[in-house]
Short mmCIF file of C-alpha atoms in Angstrom, two decimals:
data_model
loop_
_atom_site.label_atom_id
_atom_site.label_comp_id
_atom_site.label_asym_id
_atom_site.label_seq_id
_atom_site.Cartn_x
_atom_site.Cartn_y
_atom_site.Cartn_z
CA MET A 240 0.00 0.00 0.00
CA ARG A 241 1.45 3.34 -1.02
CA VAL A 242 1.26 6.02 1.66
CA GLN A 243 -0.91 9.04 0.80
CA ARG A 244 -0.83 12.57 2.21
CA SER A 245 -4.04 12.07 4.22
CA VAL A 246 -5.21 9.50 6.74
CA SER A 247 -5.31 6.28 4.73
CA SER A 248 -7.72 3.38 4.91
CA THR A 249 -5.03 1.33 6.61
CA PHE A 250 -4.74 3.75 9.50
CA VAL A 251 -8.50 4.15 9.75
CA ALA A 252 -8.88 0.37 9.92
CA LEU A 253 -6.31 0.16 12.67
CA ALA A 254 -7.84 3.05 14.54
CA ALA A 255 -11.14 1.22 14.53
CA ARG A 256 -9.50 -1.35 16.78
CA TYR A 257 -9.17 1.44 19.33
CA ASP A 258 -12.67 2.90 19.05
CA GLY A 259 -11.64 5.35 16.35
CA ASN A 260 -9.35 7.03 18.87
CA LEU A 261 -8.74 10.54 17.61
CA TYR A 262 -5.22 10.69 19.03
CA PHE A 263 -4.27 7.61 17.04
CA LEU A 264 -5.64 9.15 13.86
CA LEU A 265 -3.67 12.33 14.49
CA VAL A 266 -0.45 10.39 15.08
CA CYS A 267 -1.05 8.43 11.90
CA ALA A 268 -1.65 11.62 9.95
CA LYS A 269 1.64 13.04 11.15
CA LEU A 270 3.41 9.77 10.38
CA GLU A 271 2.08 9.88 6.84
CA ASN A 272 3.15 13.49 6.41
CA ASP A 273 6.65 12.60 7.56
CA MET A 274 7.00 9.76 5.05
CA THR A 275 8.21 10.07 1.48
CA ASP A 276 6.03 9.04 -1.43
CA THR A 277 8.29 6.08 -2.15
CA MET A 278 7.86 4.51 1.29
CA ASN A 279 5.45 1.65 1.73
CA ILE A 280 3.70 0.50 4.85
CA HIS A 281 1.41 -2.42 5.43
CA GLU A 282 -1.40 -2.97 7.87
CA ALA A 283 0.15 -6.21 9.04
CA THR A 284 3.38 -4.41 9.94
CA LEU A 285 1.57 -1.81 12.01
CA ALA A 286 -0.67 -4.39 13.62
CA GLU A 287 2.39 -6.40 14.67
CA ALA A 288 3.99 -3.30 16.15
CA LEU A 289 0.83 -2.48 18.08
CA SER A 290 0.07 -6.01 19.23
CA PRO A 291 1.76 -5.69 22.64
CA ILE A 292 -0.60 -2.80 23.46
CA ASP A 293 -4.04 -3.99 24.39
CA ARG A 294 -7.05 -1.77 23.76
CA ARG A 295 -7.47 -0.53 27.32
CA ARG A 296 -3.78 0.29 27.72
CA PHE A 297 -3.70 2.12 24.42
CA LEU A 298 -6.69 4.26 25.37
CA ALA A 299 -5.13 5.03 28.74
CA LEU A 300 -1.79 5.98 27.20
CA SER A 301 -3.41 8.15 24.56
CA GLY A 302 -5.95 9.72 26.89
CA ALA A 303 -4.05 12.95 27.43
CA ALA A 304 -3.70 13.85 23.79
CA SER A 305 -7.13 12.46 22.99
CA LEU A 306 -8.73 14.60 25.69
CA ALA A 307 -6.86 17.64 24.41
CA ALA A 308 -8.10 16.87 20.92
CA VAL A 309 -11.67 16.41 22.07
CA VAL A 310 -11.84 19.42 24.34
CA GLY A 311 -9.36 21.53 22.39
CA SER A 312 -9.49 20.73 18.70
CA ARG A 313 -13.25 20.22 18.69
CA VAL A 314 -13.67 23.56 20.45
CA GLU A 315 -11.47 25.15 17.78
CA ALA A 316 -13.57 23.59 15.03
CA GLN A 317 -16.73 24.73 16.75
CA GLN A 318 -15.33 28.22 17.11
CA ALA A 319 -14.86 28.41 13.36
CA ALA A 320 -18.45 27.37 12.66
CA ILE A 321 -20.76 28.80 15.33
CA PRO A 322 -21.43 32.52 15.74
CA SER A 323 -21.67 34.24 19.08
CA VAL A 324 -25.14 35.12 20.33
CA ALA A 325 -23.73 38.17 22.11
CA PRO A 326 -20.55 39.52 20.49
CA GLY A 327 -18.47 41.52 22.92
CA TRP A 328 -20.67 40.61 25.90
CA SER A 329 -18.85 40.44 29.24
CA ALA A 330 -19.59 40.32 32.96
CA ALA A 331 -19.74 44.11 32.93
CA ASP A 332 -22.87 43.86 30.76
CA ILE A 333 -24.86 41.78 33.24
CA PRO A 334 -28.10 43.63 34.03
CA SER A 335 -28.84 44.69 37.59
CA GLN A 336 -29.37 41.74 39.92
CA VAL A 337 -30.65 43.83 42.82
CA GLY A 338 -33.41 41.96 44.64
CA ARG A 339 -32.44 38.55 43.26
CA THR A 340 -31.35 35.71 45.55
CA VAL A 341 -28.72 33.43 44.05
CA VAL A 342 -27.38 30.07 45.23
CA ILE A 343 -24.10 28.86 43.70
CA THR A 344 -22.64 25.46 44.52
CA GLY A 345 -18.89 25.62 44.88
CA GLY A 346 -17.81 29.24 44.65
CA ASN A 347 -14.85 29.02 47.00
CA GLY A 348 -12.06 28.77 44.43
CA VAL A 349 -10.25 32.01 45.18
CA PRO A 350 -7.54 33.06 42.71
CA GLN A 351 -4.08 31.56 43.12
CA THR A 352 -0.94 32.29 41.12
CA ILE A 353 0.93 29.09 40.24
CA PRO A 354 4.69 29.57 39.68
CA GLU A 355 6.79 28.08 36.91
CA GLY A 356 8.06 24.54 37.29
CA THR A 357 5.10 23.15 39.22
CA PHE A 358 1.75 21.55 38.51
CA PRO A 359 -0.53 22.85 37.15
CA PRO A 360 1.34 24.94 34.58
CA ALA A 361 2.15 28.50 35.60
CA GLY A 362 -0.68 31.01 35.61
CA VAL A 363 -3.56 32.39 37.64
CA TYR A 364 -6.18 29.80 38.52
CA SER A 365 -9.56 30.27 40.17
CA GLY A 366 -12.95 28.63 40.42
CA LEU A 367 -15.75 29.19 37.94
CA GLY A 368 -18.25 29.48 40.78
CA TYR A 369 -16.09 32.10 42.44
CA GLN A 370 -16.15 34.15 39.25
CA ASP A 371 -19.93 33.71 39.03
CA ALA A 372 -20.36 34.87 42.63
CA ARG A 373 -18.02 37.80 42.16
CA ALA A 374 -19.81 39.03 39.02
CA LEU A 375 -23.34 38.60 40.38
CA ALA A 376 -22.53 40.19 43.75
CA ALA A 377 -21.05 43.15 41.89
CA LYS A 378 -24.42 43.60 40.17
CA GLY A 379 -26.34 43.66 43.44
CA ALA A 380 -27.54 40.07 43.86
CA THR A 381 -27.82 38.43 47.26
CA VAL A 382 -25.38 35.57 46.77
CA ILE A 383 -25.06 32.37 48.79
CA ILE A 384 -22.00 30.29 47.97
CA ALA A 385 -22.41 26.72 49.12
CA SER A 386 -19.47 24.36 49.46
CA ARG A 387 -17.83 21.89 51.80
CA ASN A 388 -14.81 23.87 53.00
CA ALA A 389 -15.84 26.62 55.42
CA ALA A 390 -12.38 28.19 55.57
CA LYS A 391 -12.15 28.55 51.79
CA GLY A 392 -15.74 29.74 51.63
CA GLY A 393 -15.03 32.43 54.19
CA GLU A 394 -11.96 33.52 52.26
CA ALA A 395 -13.97 33.80 49.04
CA VAL A 396 -16.62 35.91 50.76
CA ALA A 397 -13.95 38.18 52.26
CA LEU A 398 -12.20 38.71 48.92
CA ILE A 399 -15.42 39.56 47.11
CA LYS A 400 -16.46 41.97 49.85
CA ALA A 401 -13.04 43.60 49.74
CA GLU A 402 -13.50 44.18 46.00
CA HIS A 403 -17.18 45.18 46.35
CA PRO A 404 -17.75 46.54 49.88
CA SER A 405 -21.52 46.70 49.43
CA ALA A 406 -21.76 43.07 48.24
CA ASN A 407 -24.44 40.98 49.92
CA ILE A 408 -22.75 37.60 49.96
CA ARG A 409 -22.41 34.82 52.48
CA PHE A 410 -21.24 31.23 52.82
CA GLU A 411 -23.27 28.15 53.73
CA GLN A 412 -21.75 24.71 54.21
CA LEU A 413 -22.79 22.01 51.75
CA ASP A 414 -21.25 18.64 50.95
CA LEU A 415 -22.85 17.44 47.73
CA ALA A 416 -21.34 13.99 48.21
CA GLU A 417 -23.60 13.35 51.19
CA LEU A 418 -27.37 13.49 50.85
CA ALA A 419 -27.79 14.27 54.54
CA SER A 420 -25.71 17.42 54.07
CA VAL A 421 -27.76 18.39 51.01
CA LYS A 422 -30.96 18.11 53.02
CA ALA A 423 -29.51 20.01 55.99
CA PHE A 424 -28.37 22.82 53.72
CA SER A 425 -31.74 22.97 52.00
CA ASP A 426 -33.58 23.05 55.31
CA ARG A 427 -31.44 26.00 56.45
CA ILE A 428 -32.05 27.92 53.22
CA GLN A 429 -35.79 27.31 53.43
CA SER A 430 -35.77 28.79 56.92
CA GLN A 431 -33.84 31.87 55.77
CA VAL A 432 -35.46 32.91 52.48
CA ASP A 433 -38.90 32.65 50.91
CA ARG A 434 -37.64 32.37 47.35
CA ILE A 435 -34.62 31.66 45.16
CA ASP A 436 -34.32 33.42 41.82
CA LEU A 437 -31.23 31.67 40.47
CA LEU A 438 -29.56 28.33 41.20
CA ILE A 439 -26.20 27.66 39.57
CA ASN A 440 -25.26 24.00 39.92
CA ASN A 441 -21.57 24.63 39.44
CA ALA A 442 -19.59 22.48 41.88
CA ALA A 443 -17.81 19.46 40.45
CA THR A 444 -15.09 16.92 40.92
CA ALA A 445 -13.06 15.30 38.17
CA GLY A 446 -12.61 12.22 40.31
CA THR A 447 -9.71 10.69 42.18
CA PRO A 448 -6.84 8.54 40.89
CA ASP A 449 -8.52 5.45 42.36
CA ARG A 450 -12.26 4.86 42.40
CA ARG A 451 -13.86 6.00 45.65
CA VAL A 452 -17.41 5.95 46.94
CA ASN A 453 -19.35 8.04 49.45
CA GLY A 454 -21.32 6.86 52.45
CA ASN A 455 -24.22 5.86 50.23
CA GLY A 456 -22.00 3.70 48.02
CA HIS A 457 -22.01 6.14 45.09
CA GLU A 458 -18.84 6.78 43.11
CA LEU A 459 -17.70 10.32 43.93
CA CYS A 460 -18.03 11.88 40.47
CA TRP A 461 -21.54 10.50 40.16
CA ALA A 462 -22.39 11.43 43.75
CA ILE A 463 -21.19 15.05 43.59
CA ASN A 464 -21.73 16.07 40.00
CA MET A 465 -25.09 14.41 39.41
CA VAL A 466 -26.82 12.84 42.44
CA GLY A 467 -26.05 15.71 44.80
CA HIS A 468 -27.20 18.36 42.34
CA PHE A 469 -30.36 16.43 41.49
CA SER A 470 -31.20 16.17 45.19
CA LEU A 471 -30.41 19.84 45.84
CA THR A 472 -32.55 20.98 42.91
CA ALA A 473 -35.46 18.84 44.11
CA HIS A 474 -35.19 20.26 47.64
CA LEU A 475 -35.03 23.86 46.42
CA LEU A 476 -37.67 23.54 43.71
CA PRO A 477 -40.47 25.10 45.81
CA LEU A 478 -38.29 28.15 46.54
CA LEU A 479 -37.38 28.43 42.87
CA ARG A 480 -41.02 28.26 41.83
CA ASN A 481 -41.60 31.21 44.16
CA GLY A 482 -38.79 33.16 42.51
CA SER A 483 -38.98 36.13 40.19
CA SER A 484 -38.23 34.90 36.65
CA PRO A 485 -36.35 31.97 38.22
CA ARG A 486 -33.51 30.22 36.44
CA ILE A 487 -31.41 27.10 36.95
CA VAL A 488 -28.05 26.61 35.22
CA PHE A 489 -26.29 23.24 35.17
CA LEU A 490 -22.59 23.09 34.26
CA SER A 491 -21.62 20.34 31.86
CA SER A 492 -18.35 19.90 29.95
CA GLY A 493 -16.95 19.20 26.53
CA ALA A 494 -15.61 15.98 28.04
CA ALA A 495 -19.22 14.75 28.16
CA ARG A 496 -18.90 13.69 24.53
CA ARG A 497 -16.66 10.84 25.67
CA ALA A 498 -19.63 9.16 27.37
CA THR A 499 -21.03 6.79 24.78
CA ALA A 500 -23.60 5.02 26.99
CA PHE A 501 -25.23 5.16 30.41
CA ASP A 502 -24.93 1.45 31.17
CA ASP A 503 -22.27 1.98 33.86
CA LEU A 504 -23.25 5.19 35.62
CA GLN A 505 -20.94 4.59 38.56
CA THR A 506 -18.00 3.28 36.48
CA GLU A 507 -17.91 0.02 38.39
CA LYS A 508 -16.76 -1.97 35.36
CA ASP A 509 -13.90 0.17 34.09
CA TYR A 510 -13.03 3.21 36.19
CA THR A 511 -10.87 6.12 35.13
CA PRO A 512 -11.35 9.68 36.41
CA LEU A 513 -12.02 10.86 32.87
CA LYS A 514 -14.67 8.23 32.21
CA ALA A 515 -16.43 8.93 35.52
CA TYR A 516 -16.36 12.68 34.89
CA ALA A 517 -17.59 12.30 31.31
CA VAL A 518 -20.53 10.11 32.32
CA SER A 519 -21.60 12.50 35.09
CA LYS A 520 -21.36 15.57 32.87
CA ALA A 521 -23.22 13.92 30.00
CA ALA A 522 -25.93 12.93 32.47
CA LEU A 523 -26.15 16.53 33.69
CA LEU A 524 -26.73 17.74 30.15
CA VAL A 525 -29.39 15.11 29.48
CA MET A 526 -31.08 15.91 32.80
CA THR A 527 -31.06 19.63 32.04
CA ARG A 528 -33.09 19.10 28.89
CA ASP A 529 -35.44 16.72 30.68
CA LEU A 530 -36.04 19.10 33.59
CA ASN A 531 -36.64 22.00 31.22
CA ARG A 532 -39.26 19.86 29.46
CA ARG A 533 -40.86 19.02 32.81
CA SER A 534 -40.86 22.70 33.76
CA ALA A 535 -42.65 23.66 30.54
CA GLU A 536 -45.18 20.84 30.73
CA ALA A 537 -45.95 21.21 34.45
CA GLY A 538 -45.92 25.00 34.52
CA TRP A 539 -43.06 25.43 36.99
CA GLY A 540 -42.13 28.70 35.31
CA ILE A 541 -38.43 27.95 35.68
CA HIS A 542 -35.94 28.77 32.91
CA ILE A 543 -33.42 25.88 32.79
CA THR A 544 -30.22 25.81 30.73
CA ALA A 545 -26.84 24.08 30.63
CA THR A 546 -23.41 25.54 29.93
CA HIS A 547 -19.80 24.55 29.61
CA PRO A 548 -16.71 26.72 30.21
CA GLY A 549 -14.47 25.53 27.40
CA THR A 550 -11.04 24.76 28.83
CA ALA A 551 -10.44 27.02 31.80
CA LYS A 552 -7.72 27.44 34.42
CA THR A 553 -9.52 26.04 37.44
CA PHE A 554 -8.63 23.73 40.33
CA LEU A 555 -10.65 20.84 38.94
CA ILE A 556 -7.62 18.83 37.82
CA PRO A 557 -5.04 19.74 40.52
CA SER A 558 -7.47 19.02 43.36
CA GLY A 559 -8.82 15.83 41.81
CA PRO A 560 -7.10 13.32 39.55
CA GLY A 561 -3.79 15.22 39.64
CA PRO A 562 -0.84 15.31 37.23
CA ASP A 563 -0.60 11.55 36.64
CA SER A 564 -3.96 11.24 34.91
CA ASP A 565 -5.51 11.82 31.50
CA PHE A 566 -6.62 15.22 32.78
CA GLY A 567 -3.24 16.12 34.23
CA ARG A 568 -1.35 15.10 31.11
CA SER A 569 -3.74 17.11 28.95
CA ILE A 570 -3.15 20.36 30.80
CA ALA A 571 0.61 19.72 30.97
CA SER A 572 0.77 18.97 27.23
CA HIS A 573 -1.45 21.85 26.08
CA PRO A 574 -1.42 24.64 28.69
CA GLU A 575 -2.12 27.20 25.96
CA ARG A 576 -5.62 25.81 25.52
CA PHE A 577 -6.60 26.59 29.11
CA ARG A 578 -8.04 30.08 29.40
CA PRO A 579 -8.69 32.33 32.43
CA ALA A 580 -11.61 31.27 34.60
CA GLU A 581 -13.20 34.70 34.13
CA LEU A 582 -13.67 33.82 30.45
CA GLY A 583 -14.85 30.30 31.20
CA ALA A 584 -17.56 31.70 33.48
CA LEU A 585 -19.10 33.91 30.79
CA SER A 586 -21.35 31.23 29.31
CA THR A 587 -22.87 30.52 32.72
CA LEU A 588 -23.31 34.21 33.51
CA TYR A 589 -25.00 34.71 30.12
CA ALA A 590 -27.38 31.80 30.68
CA ALA A 591 -28.08 33.01 34.22
CA THR A 592 -28.81 36.66 33.44
CA HIS A 593 -29.19 37.60 29.80
CA PRO A 594 -32.77 38.40 28.70
CA ALA A 595 -32.15 36.66 25.36
CA ALA A 596 -30.89 33.38 26.83
CA GLN A 597 -33.30 30.63 25.81
CA ALA A 598 -34.46 27.84 28.11
CA GLY A 599 -33.37 24.35 27.14
CA LEU A 600 -30.25 25.44 25.25
CA TYR A 601 -26.60 24.62 25.91
CA TYR A 602 -24.21 27.59 25.90
CA GLY A 603 -20.44 27.75 25.71
CA PRO A 604 -17.52 29.72 24.25
CA VAL A 605 -17.48 29.74 20.44
CA ASN A 606 -14.38 31.71 19.46
CA GLU A 607 -10.90 32.70 20.61
CA GLN A 608 -12.36 35.59 22.60
CA TYR A 609 -14.56 33.08 24.45
CA GLU A 610 -17.69 34.91 23.35
CA VAL A 611 -20.85 32.99 24.19
CA GLY A 612 -22.84 30.99 21.68
CA VAL A 613 -25.09 27.96 21.46
CA SER A 614 -22.78 24.96 21.83
CA GLU A 615 -22.83 21.79 19.83
CA ASP A 616 -24.49 18.93 21.69
CA HIS A 617 -22.05 17.04 23.92
CA ALA A 618 -24.57 14.35 24.90
CA THR A 619 -26.17 13.05 21.73
CA ILE A 620 -26.83 9.74 23.49
CA GLY A 621 -29.54 11.46 25.55
CA THR A 622 -32.74 10.29 23.88
CA PRO A 623 -36.08 10.86 25.66
CA GLU A 624 -36.05 7.19 26.67
CA VAL A 625 -32.56 7.53 28.14
CA ALA A 626 -33.61 10.71 29.96
CA ALA A 627 -36.58 8.90 31.51
CA GLN A 628 -34.36 6.04 32.67
CA LEU A 629 -31.85 8.50 34.09
CA TYR A 630 -34.56 10.37 35.97
CA GLU A 631 -35.82 7.09 37.43
CA GLU A 632 -32.30 6.14 38.52
CA LEU A 633 -31.72 9.49 40.21
CA SER A 634 -35.10 9.42 41.90
CA LYS A 635 -34.25 5.99 43.28
CA ALA A 636 -30.80 7.13 44.44
CA THR A 637 -32.14 10.21 46.24
CA GLY A 638 -35.64 9.15 47.22
CA GLN A 639 -36.84 12.37 45.59
CA GLY A 640 -38.72 13.49 42.53
CA MET A 641 -39.38 16.79 40.81
CA GLY A 642 -42.73 18.50 40.59
#
């Protein structure tokens, strides 16, 4: 077989052995470009060379570059094709939030400057929820940041008040991994306020190097990212229905596209942090659409959207799977693709506040400026039947329903 200047049928056939792994295709493309027209290569030769690498090991080894390709290259392709719905829009353009009560899960990721020669790569990192809280407090909202670590939560509140002395912001403790904590938090909020106007389900974990479960036996990514947020939303639904033009925003991720099925929600069969994270974020996106449908059909009056931040400089990877993981290798290999958290937060802030944001849509950055647009679907596996099964599973896990 003569080598061509594009990915040949031989390489595509071999890549199929590895689930069409995009990293493999990219390596093959480069290999072909490096070859001369007179060189020949045969499928049998490549297959023999690859034979010591089983499918699972190959996918693990290629995960870093594959993740970068999925979350980076696909974002770049999307940026070239999808227009912004609000060119030039920034946090400064958020309309007044005076009189609105906002609950943000997470929100305690205060900015940190990482020096050269360490992990993650040098730069300023902060939490997306912190940036949400900072922007909304600056516009007059009453903001409640809800997270597990009281010390970090207090620090976030202090920093935002130092920047905006009139900010009405406070911290409440919430551990999304534990349903008892979710209920206790919700009970406290219900005793403090008579309505919630905006719920941003922002908090997330990208997993741990080894699979871990919470007290209820749920894998941590599934417990925090999906089960905890489902339970919290169900508890707060009456307050949201009392809100003024109430909205809910769920944060998904471009990594959700890596979830190809929901037959192993807790990654019991084949755990990696990336797989667990992808499944939970795909489920969030499917559940967002399902809850928005339920809101419309049942007359909740709640505007429900999903967003993703692109690739942002947050603490998700350093505080979770760490440097020796698909996630860690991706940020180490392609630090240029990770943008400031302030930019990553724009899609959520748009969905949460902009009058033109449409319920049921999925927003994210669509160009190099991280302007907001309607994202491509990162959870195409979410059919109505799958959504119904997912809702049933979450209802069973939490003992709660919506409506």
